[in-house]
PDB file of C-alpha atoms in Angstrom:
ATOM      1  CA  GLU D   1      76.929  22.267  45.931  1.00 77.00           C
ATOM      2  CA  PRO D   2      79.044  24.362  43.688  1.00 81.00           C
ATOM      3  CA  GLU D   3      82.814  23.805  43.688  1.00 89.00           C
ATOM      4  CA  VAL D   4      85.943  25.048  42.216  1.00 93.00           C
ATOM      5  CA  THR D   5      87.530  22.750  39.634  1.00 94.00           C
ATOM      6  CA  GLN D   6      90.979  22.487  38.318  1.00 96.00           C
ATOM      7  CA  THR D   7      92.525  20.782  35.397  1.00 96.00           C
ATOM      8  CA  PRO D   8      94.714  18.822  34.845  1.00 96.00           C
ATOM      9  CA  SER D   9      95.045  17.096  38.199  1.00 94.00           C
ATOM     10  CA  HIS D  10      98.685  16.317  37.372  1.00 96.00           C
ATOM     11  CA  GLN D  11     100.970  17.996  34.849  1.00 97.00           C
ATOM     12  CA  VAL D  12     104.430  16.877  34.004  1.00 97.00           C
ATOM     13  CA  THR D  13     106.619  19.196  32.040  1.00 97.00           C
ATOM     14  CA  GLN D  14     110.303  19.687  31.066  1.00 97.00           C
ATOM     15  CA  MET D  15     112.328  22.554  32.429  1.00 97.00           C
ATOM     16  CA  GLY D  16     112.014  25.596  30.231  1.00 97.00           C
ATOM     17  CA  GLN D  17     108.637  24.706  28.918  1.00 97.00           C
ATOM     18  CA  GLU D  18     105.557  26.781  29.266  1.00 98.00           C
ATOM     19  CA  VAL D  19     102.528  25.472  31.297  1.00 98.00           C
ATOM     20  CA  ILE D  20      99.122  26.745  31.775  1.00 97.00           C
ATOM     21  CA  LEU D  21      97.117  25.500  34.799  1.00 98.00           C
ATOM     22  CA  ARG D  22      93.313  25.962  34.528  1.00 97.00           C
ATOM     23  CA  CYS D  23      90.615  26.691  37.000  1.00 97.00           C
ATOM     24  CA  VAL D  24      86.918  27.139  36.874  1.00 97.00           C
ATOM     25  CA  PRO D  25      85.835  29.178  39.893  1.00 96.00           C
ATOM     26  CA  ILE D  26      82.361  29.193  41.313  1.00 94.00           C
ATOM     27  CA  SER D  27      80.170  31.042  38.873  1.00 91.00           C
ATOM     28  CA  ASN D  28      78.974  33.982  40.964  1.00 89.00           C
ATOM     29  CA  HIS D  29      82.240  34.624  42.611  1.00 92.00           C
ATOM     30  CA  LEU D  30      84.171  37.803  42.197  1.00 91.00           C
ATOM     31  CA  TYR D  31      87.603  37.250  43.602  1.00 93.00           C
ATOM     32  CA  PHE D  32      90.169  34.699  42.353  1.00 95.00           C
ATOM     33  CA  TYR D  33      93.382  33.422  43.693  1.00 95.00           C
ATOM     34  CA  TRP D  34      96.277  31.126  43.110  1.00 97.00           C
ATOM     35  CA  TYR D  35      98.276  29.462  45.862  1.00 96.00           C
ATOM     36  CA  ARG D  36     101.087  26.969  45.668  1.00 96.00           C
ATOM     37  CA  GLN D  37     102.376  24.238  48.044  1.00 93.00           C
ATOM     38  CA  ILE D  38     105.725  22.759  47.671  1.00 94.00           C
ATOM     39  CA  LEU D  39     105.786  19.228  48.843  1.00 89.00           C
ATOM     40  CA  GLY D  40     105.879  19.061  52.667  1.00 84.00           C
ATOM     41  CA  GLN D  41     105.737  22.841  52.994  1.00 87.00           C
ATOM     42  CA  LYS D  42     103.066  25.383  53.735  1.00 87.00           C
ATOM     43  CA  VAL D  43     100.493  26.921  51.406  1.00 92.00           C
ATOM     44  CA  GLU D  44     101.881  30.101  49.836  1.00 93.00           C
ATOM     45  CA  PHE D  45      99.941  32.952  48.340  1.00 92.00           C
ATOM     46  CA  LEU D  46     100.742  33.721  44.741  1.00 95.00           C
ATOM     47  CA  VAL D  47      98.320  36.228  43.423  1.00 95.00           C
ATOM     48  CA  SER D  48      94.753  37.575  43.726  1.00 94.00           C
ATOM     49  CA  PHE D  49      92.643  38.808  40.932  1.00 94.00           C
ATOM     50  CA  TYR D  50      89.548  41.056  41.019  1.00 92.00           C
ATOM     51  CA  ASN D  51      87.674  43.002  38.358  1.00 89.00           C
ATOM     52  CA  ASN D  52      89.886  41.711  35.520  1.00 91.00           C
ATOM     53  CA  GLU D  53      93.214  42.699  37.070  1.00 93.00           C
ATOM     54  CA  ILE D  54      95.663  41.576  39.598  1.00 94.00           C
ATOM     55  CA  SER D  55      94.943  43.011  43.050  1.00 91.00           C
ATOM     56  CA  GLU D  56      97.882  41.768  44.905  1.00 90.00           C
ATOM     57  CA  LYS D  57     100.829  39.452  44.242  1.00 92.00           C
ATOM     58  CA  SER D  58     103.617  37.904  46.306  1.00 91.00           C
ATOM     59  CA  GLU D  59     107.281  38.074  45.857  1.00 92.00           C
ATOM     60  CA  ILE D  60     107.082  34.509  44.407  1.00 94.00           C
ATOM     61  CA  PHE D  61     104.868  35.730  41.491  1.00 96.00           C
ATOM     62  CA  ASP D  62     107.571  37.104  39.291  1.00 94.00           C
ATOM     63  CA  ASP D  63     107.681  37.854  35.542  1.00 95.00           C
ATOM     64  CA  GLN D  64     107.533  34.183  34.744  1.00 96.00           C
ATOM     65  CA  PHE D  65     103.989  34.051  36.029  1.00 97.00           C
ATOM     66  CA  SER D  66     100.816  35.473  34.604  1.00 97.00           C
ATOM     67  CA  VAL D  67      97.166  35.092  35.212  1.00 97.00           C
ATOM     68  CA  GLU D  68      94.176  35.545  32.928  1.00 95.00           C
ATOM     69  CA  ARG D  69      90.405  35.208  32.985  1.00 92.00           C
ATOM     70  CA  PRO D  70      89.970  34.783  29.205  1.00 86.00           C
ATOM     71  CA  ASP D  71      86.269  33.980  28.899  1.00 85.00           C
ATOM     72  CA  GLY D  72      84.404  34.865  32.114  1.00 79.00           C
ATOM     73  CA  SER D  73      84.497  31.426  33.370  1.00 87.00           C
ATOM     74  CA  ASN D  74      88.074  30.148  33.354  1.00 94.00           C
ATOM     75  CA  PHE D  75      90.932  31.545  35.376  1.00 97.00           C
ATOM     76  CA  THR D  76      94.392  30.447  34.309  1.00 97.00           C
ATOM     77  CA  LEU D  77      97.920  30.535  35.708  1.00 98.00           C
ATOM     78  CA  LYS D  78     100.795  30.504  33.106  1.00 98.00           C
ATOM     79  CA  ILE D  79     104.348  29.822  33.940  1.00 97.00           C
ATOM     80  CA  ARG D  80     106.364  30.876  30.898  1.00 96.00           C
ATOM     81  CA  SER D  81     109.598  28.920  31.379  1.00 95.00           C
ATOM     82  CA  THR D  82     109.324  26.377  34.128  1.00 97.00           C
ATOM     83  CA  LYS D  83     112.147  25.610  36.603  1.00 96.00           C
ATOM     84  CA  LEU D  84     112.660  22.712  38.740  1.00 97.00           C
ATOM     85  CA  GLU D  85     111.720  24.682  41.835  1.00 96.00           C
ATOM     86  CA  ASP D  86     108.256  25.263  40.343  1.00 97.00           C
ATOM     87  CA  SER D  87     107.390  21.756  41.068  1.00 98.00           C
ATOM     88  CA  ALA D  88     104.460  21.962  43.560  1.00 97.00           C
ATOM     89  CA  MET D  89     100.808  21.647  44.068  1.00 95.00           C
ATOM     90  CA  TYR D  90      98.957  24.668  42.786  1.00 97.00           C
ATOM     91  CA  PHE D  91      95.637  25.557  44.233  1.00 96.00           C
ATOM     92  CA  CYS D  92      93.091  27.878  42.865  1.00 96.00           C
ATOM     93  CA  ALA D  93      90.497  29.494  45.062  1.00 95.00           C
ATOM     94  CA  SER D  94      87.569  31.808  44.524  1.00 94.00           C
ATOM     95  CA  MET D  95      85.450  34.055  46.809  1.00 91.00           C
ATOM     96  CA  GLN D  96      82.206  35.943  46.504  1.00 87.00           C
ATOM     97  CA  SER D  97      82.310  38.821  48.959  1.00 76.00           C
ATOM     98  CA  ASN D  98      81.948  37.102  52.286  1.00 69.00           C
ATOM     99  CA  TYR D  99      85.564  36.537  52.792  1.00 76.00           C
ATOM    100  CA  GLU D 100      85.336  32.878  52.551  1.00 84.00           C
ATOM    101  CA  GLN D 101      87.558  31.286  49.909  1.00 89.00           C
ATOM    102  CA  TYR D 102      86.682  28.006  48.288  1.00 90.00           C
ATOM    103  CA  PHE D 103      89.572  25.915  47.196  1.00 91.00           C
ATOM    104  CA  GLY D 104      89.915  23.609  44.214  1.00 93.00           C
ATOM    105  CA  PRO D 105      91.439  20.191  44.513  1.00 91.00           C
ATOM    106  CA  GLY D 106      94.758  21.343  43.073  1.00 94.00           C
ATOM    107  CA  THR D 107      97.073  20.607  40.106  1.00 96.00           C
ATOM    108  CA  ARG D 108     100.328  18.769  40.904  1.00 96.00           C
ATOM    109  CA  LEU D 109     102.967  20.199  38.658  1.00 98.00           C
ATOM    110  CA  THR D 110     106.130  18.215  38.142  1.00 98.00           C
ATOM    111  CA  VAL D 111     109.071  19.804  36.364  1.00 97.00           C
ATOM    112  CA  THR D 112     111.742  17.427  35.231  1.00 97.00           C
TER     113      THR D 112
ATOM    114  CA  ALA A   1     102.401  42.354  56.739  1.00 71.00           C
ATOM    115  CA  GLN A   2     100.299  39.597  58.129  1.00 77.00           C
ATOM    116  CA  SER A   3     101.768  36.284  59.206  1.00 87.00           C
ATOM    117  CA  VAL A   4     100.917  33.158  60.981  1.00 93.00           C
ATOM    118  CA  THR A   5     102.836  30.953  63.306  1.00 95.00           C
ATOM    119  CA  GLN A   6     101.976  27.378  64.236  1.00 97.00           C
ATOM    120  CA  PRO A   7     104.488  26.375  66.850  1.00 96.00           C
ATOM    121  CA  ASP A   8     103.801  22.659  66.807  1.00 95.00           C
ATOM    122  CA  ILE A   9     105.026  20.864  63.618  1.00 94.00           C
ATOM    123  CA  HIS A  10     103.763  17.467  64.723  1.00 96.00           C
ATOM    124  CA  ILE A  11     101.322  16.423  67.449  1.00 97.00           C
ATOM    125  CA  THR A  12     100.383  12.812  68.448  1.00 97.00           C
ATOM    126  CA  VAL A  13      97.360  12.191  70.596  1.00 97.00           C
ATOM    127  CA  SER A  14      95.463   8.953  71.543  1.00 97.00           C
ATOM    128  CA  GLU A  15      92.021   8.455  70.048  1.00 97.00           C
ATOM    129  CA  GLY A  16      89.425   9.787  72.362  1.00 97.00           C
ATOM    130  CA  ALA A  17      91.761  12.358  73.905  1.00 97.00           C
ATOM    131  CA  SER A  18      91.276  16.054  73.581  1.00 97.00           C
ATOM    132  CA  LEU A  19      93.213  18.147  71.116  1.00 97.00           C
ATOM    133  CA  GLU A  20      94.441  21.672  70.963  1.00 97.00           C
ATOM    134  CA  LEU A  21      96.417  23.042  68.033  1.00 98.00           C
ATOM    135  CA  ARG A  22      98.101  26.376  68.501  1.00 98.00           C
ATOM    136  CA  CYS A  23      98.105  29.361  66.121  1.00 97.00           C
ATOM    137  CA  ASN A  24      99.402  32.832  66.589  1.00 96.00           C
ATOM    138  CA  TYR A  25      98.962  35.603  64.014  1.00 93.00           C
ATOM    139  CA  SER A  26     100.482  38.983  63.355  1.00 89.00           C
ATOM    140  CA  TYR A  27      98.243  41.564  61.805  1.00 81.00           C
ATOM    141  CA  GLY A  28      97.708  45.240  62.559  1.00 71.00           C
ATOM    142  CA  ALA A  29      93.896  45.317  62.168  1.00 75.00           C
ATOM    143  CA  THR A  30      91.110  42.854  63.052  1.00 75.00           C
ATOM    144  CA  PRO A  31      92.070  39.764  61.156  1.00 83.00           C
ATOM    145  CA  TYR A  32      89.874  37.218  59.461  1.00 90.00           C
ATOM    146  CA  LEU A  33      91.077  33.840  60.710  1.00 93.00           C
ATOM    147  CA  PHE A  34      90.619  30.336  59.414  1.00 95.00           C
ATOM    148  CA  TRP A  35      91.503  26.811  60.085  1.00 97.00           C
ATOM    149  CA  TYR A  36      91.858  24.345  57.152  1.00 95.00           C
ATOM    150  CA  VAL A  37      92.382  20.495  57.162  1.00 95.00           C
ATOM    151  CA  GLN A  38      94.371  18.731  54.375  1.00 91.00           C
ATOM    152  CA  SER A  39      94.461  14.911  54.186  1.00 87.00           C
ATOM    153  CA  PRO A  40      97.342  13.436  52.331  1.00 81.00           C
ATOM    154  CA  GLY A  41      97.209  14.193  48.519  1.00 75.00           C
ATOM    155  CA  GLN A  42      94.026  16.164  48.930  1.00 79.00           C
ATOM    156  CA  GLY A  43      92.977  19.802  48.782  1.00 82.00           C
ATOM    157  CA  LEU A  44      92.067  22.195  51.602  1.00 89.00           C
ATOM    158  CA  GLN A  45      88.842  21.878  53.489  1.00 90.00           C
ATOM    159  CA  LEU A  46      87.577  24.720  55.726  1.00 91.00           C
ATOM    160  CA  LEU A  47      87.001  23.715  59.242  1.00 95.00           C
ATOM    161  CA  LEU A  48      85.830  27.052  60.665  1.00 95.00           C
ATOM    162  CA  LYS A  49      86.409  30.778  60.359  1.00 93.00           C
ATOM    163  CA  TYR A  50      86.292  33.932  62.587  1.00 92.00           C
ATOM    164  CA  PHE A  51      85.381  37.321  61.187  1.00 88.00           C
ATOM    165  CA  SER A  52      83.763  39.111  64.159  1.00 85.00           C
ATOM    166  CA  GLY A  53      81.365  38.633  67.152  1.00 87.00           C
ATOM    167  CA  ASP A  54      81.531  35.690  69.404  1.00 89.00           C
ATOM    168  CA  THR A  55      85.143  34.753  69.893  1.00 91.00           C
ATOM    169  CA  LEU A  56      84.317  31.103  70.231  1.00 96.00           C
ATOM    170  CA  VAL A  57      83.501  29.580  66.874  1.00 96.00           C
ATOM    171  CA  GLN A  58      82.185  26.177  66.010  1.00 96.00           C
ATOM    172  CA  GLY A  59      83.134  24.355  62.918  1.00 96.00           C
ATOM    173  CA  ILE A  60      82.568  21.081  61.179  1.00 95.00           C
ATOM    174  CA  LYS A  61      83.604  17.680  62.513  1.00 94.00           C
ATOM    175  CA  GLY A  62      83.254  18.795  66.131  1.00 96.00           C
ATOM    176  CA  PHE A  63      86.075  21.316  66.039  1.00 97.00           C
ATOM    177  CA  GLU A  64      85.931  24.703  67.590  1.00 98.00           C
ATOM    178  CA  ALA A  65      88.383  27.593  67.912  1.00 98.00           C
ATOM    179  CA  GLU A  66      88.775  30.641  70.116  1.00 96.00           C
ATOM    180  CA  PHE A  67      90.017  34.051  69.159  1.00 94.00           C
ATOM    181  CA  LYS A  68      91.941  35.788  71.854  1.00 94.00           C
ATOM    182  CA  ARG A  69      92.958  39.284  70.679  1.00 91.00           C
ATOM    183  CA  SER A  70      95.201  39.841  73.763  1.00 91.00           C
ATOM    184  CA  GLN A  71      97.213  36.844  72.868  1.00 93.00           C
ATOM    185  CA  SER A  72      96.886  37.069  69.032  1.00 93.00           C
ATOM    186  CA  SER A  73      95.881  33.502  69.041  1.00 95.00           C
ATOM    187  CA  PHE A  74      93.268  31.357  67.406  1.00 96.00           C
ATOM    188  CA  ASN A  75      93.732  27.957  68.828  1.00 98.00           C
ATOM    189  CA  LEU A  76      91.736  24.907  67.384  1.00 98.00           C
ATOM    190  CA  ARG A  77      90.281  22.422  69.813  1.00 98.00           C
ATOM    191  CA  LYS A  78      88.393  19.182  69.733  1.00 98.00           C
ATOM    192  CA  PRO A  79      87.181  17.415  72.977  1.00 97.00           C
ATOM    193  CA  SER A  80      87.612  13.865  71.651  1.00 97.00           C
ATOM    194  CA  VAL A  81      89.722  12.996  68.671  1.00 97.00           C
ATOM    195  CA  HIS A  82      88.781  10.310  66.140  1.00 96.00           C
ATOM    196  CA  TRP A  83      91.365   8.280  64.092  1.00 95.00           C
ATOM    197  CA  SER A  84      89.846   9.984  60.992  1.00 95.00           C
ATOM    198  CA  ASP A  85      91.147  13.390  62.239  1.00 96.00           C
ATOM    199  CA  ALA A  86      94.747  12.381  61.367  1.00 96.00           C
ATOM    200  CA  ALA A  87      95.720  15.017  58.827  1.00 96.00           C
ATOM    201  CA  GLU A  88      97.609  18.246  58.361  1.00 94.00           C
ATOM    202  CA  TYR A  89      95.981  21.407  59.949  1.00 97.00           C
ATOM    203  CA  PHE A  90      96.638  24.921  58.669  1.00 95.00           C
ATOM    204  CA  CYS A  91      95.790  28.166  60.300  1.00 96.00           C
ATOM    205  CA  ALA A  92      95.470  31.172  58.001  1.00 94.00           C
ATOM    206  CA  VAL A  93      94.901  34.875  58.315  1.00 91.00           C
ATOM    207  CA  GLY A  94      93.177  36.950  55.672  1.00 87.00           C
ATOM    208  CA  ALA A  95      93.397  40.642  55.272  1.00 73.00           C
ATOM    209  CA  GLY A  96      92.429  43.488  53.115  1.00 69.00           C
ATOM    210  CA  ASN A  97      89.548  43.821  50.803  1.00 70.00           C
ATOM    211  CA  ASN A  98      90.726  40.812  48.783  1.00 74.00           C
ATOM    212  CA  ASN A  99      91.216  38.559  51.833  1.00 78.00           C
ATOM    213  CA  ASP A 100      94.553  37.498  50.532  1.00 82.00           C
ATOM    214  CA  MET A 101      95.449  34.648  52.824  1.00 86.00           C
ATOM    215  CA  ARG A 102      98.647  33.822  54.588  1.00 90.00           C
ATOM    216  CA  PHE A 103      99.053  30.365  55.877  1.00 92.00           C
ATOM    217  CA  GLY A 104     100.988  28.899  58.844  1.00 94.00           C
ATOM    218  CA  ALA A 105     103.401  26.074  58.332  1.00 93.00           C
ATOM    219  CA  GLY A 106     100.983  23.456  59.344  1.00 94.00           C
ATOM    220  CA  THR A 107     100.711  21.074  62.243  1.00 96.00           C
ATOM    221  CA  ARG A 108     100.632  17.321  61.398  1.00 96.00           C
ATOM    222  CA  LEU A 109      98.181  15.414  63.627  1.00 97.00           C
ATOM    223  CA  THR A 110      98.840  11.645  64.294  1.00 97.00           C
ATOM    224  CA  VAL A 111      96.121   9.725  66.202  1.00 97.00           C
ATOM    225  CA  LYS A 112      97.206   6.683  68.133  1.00 96.00           C
ATOM    226  CA  PRO A 113      94.771   3.796  68.579  1.00 90.00           C
TER     227      PRO A 113
END
């Protein structure tokens, strides 16, 4: 069964550094998403992406964040200058057109 | 804007007992509703979803949920809980063409032997 994959599974970075989280969505899916979950808290929507542009973004998704689909298969989330409060689990999801999102296993980001 | 409320932060039930997890949503139009389960350190697994039609939906692992528009609720039920059901359960509402999802705060389920 096709699945969403994410790399790395765990990323440790120093405050102020740039990080790129990578996702490979399911191949025939059209919609792509990033969510984050701070430890012990709920899953929060960050951004959705369709037709090579951002469709919707939350108030969390400020100028420090950006997304890209560089090559038709990967979907990346970049944080330009990480802060301690960016430490969280980041989930990628993709959807075809049937309103069912498939989630990846997540990348745990630790900012020190 | 859409939002989801899960009133119960933590629920403990005995193995074999019935379970009901509450979820209330706020959304102006007909929502797409979902229940996900998350085991510790794991990702999100879809249990079931409601888009339209029959308001009682069946999911995996013996779970079901009922959409009640008049109460803006989508409660999750299971007639007999197993120890392996211990996990965090998230209700979510999706909206718009992109189905951007908003999650509830989650309910942690503990199962007593």
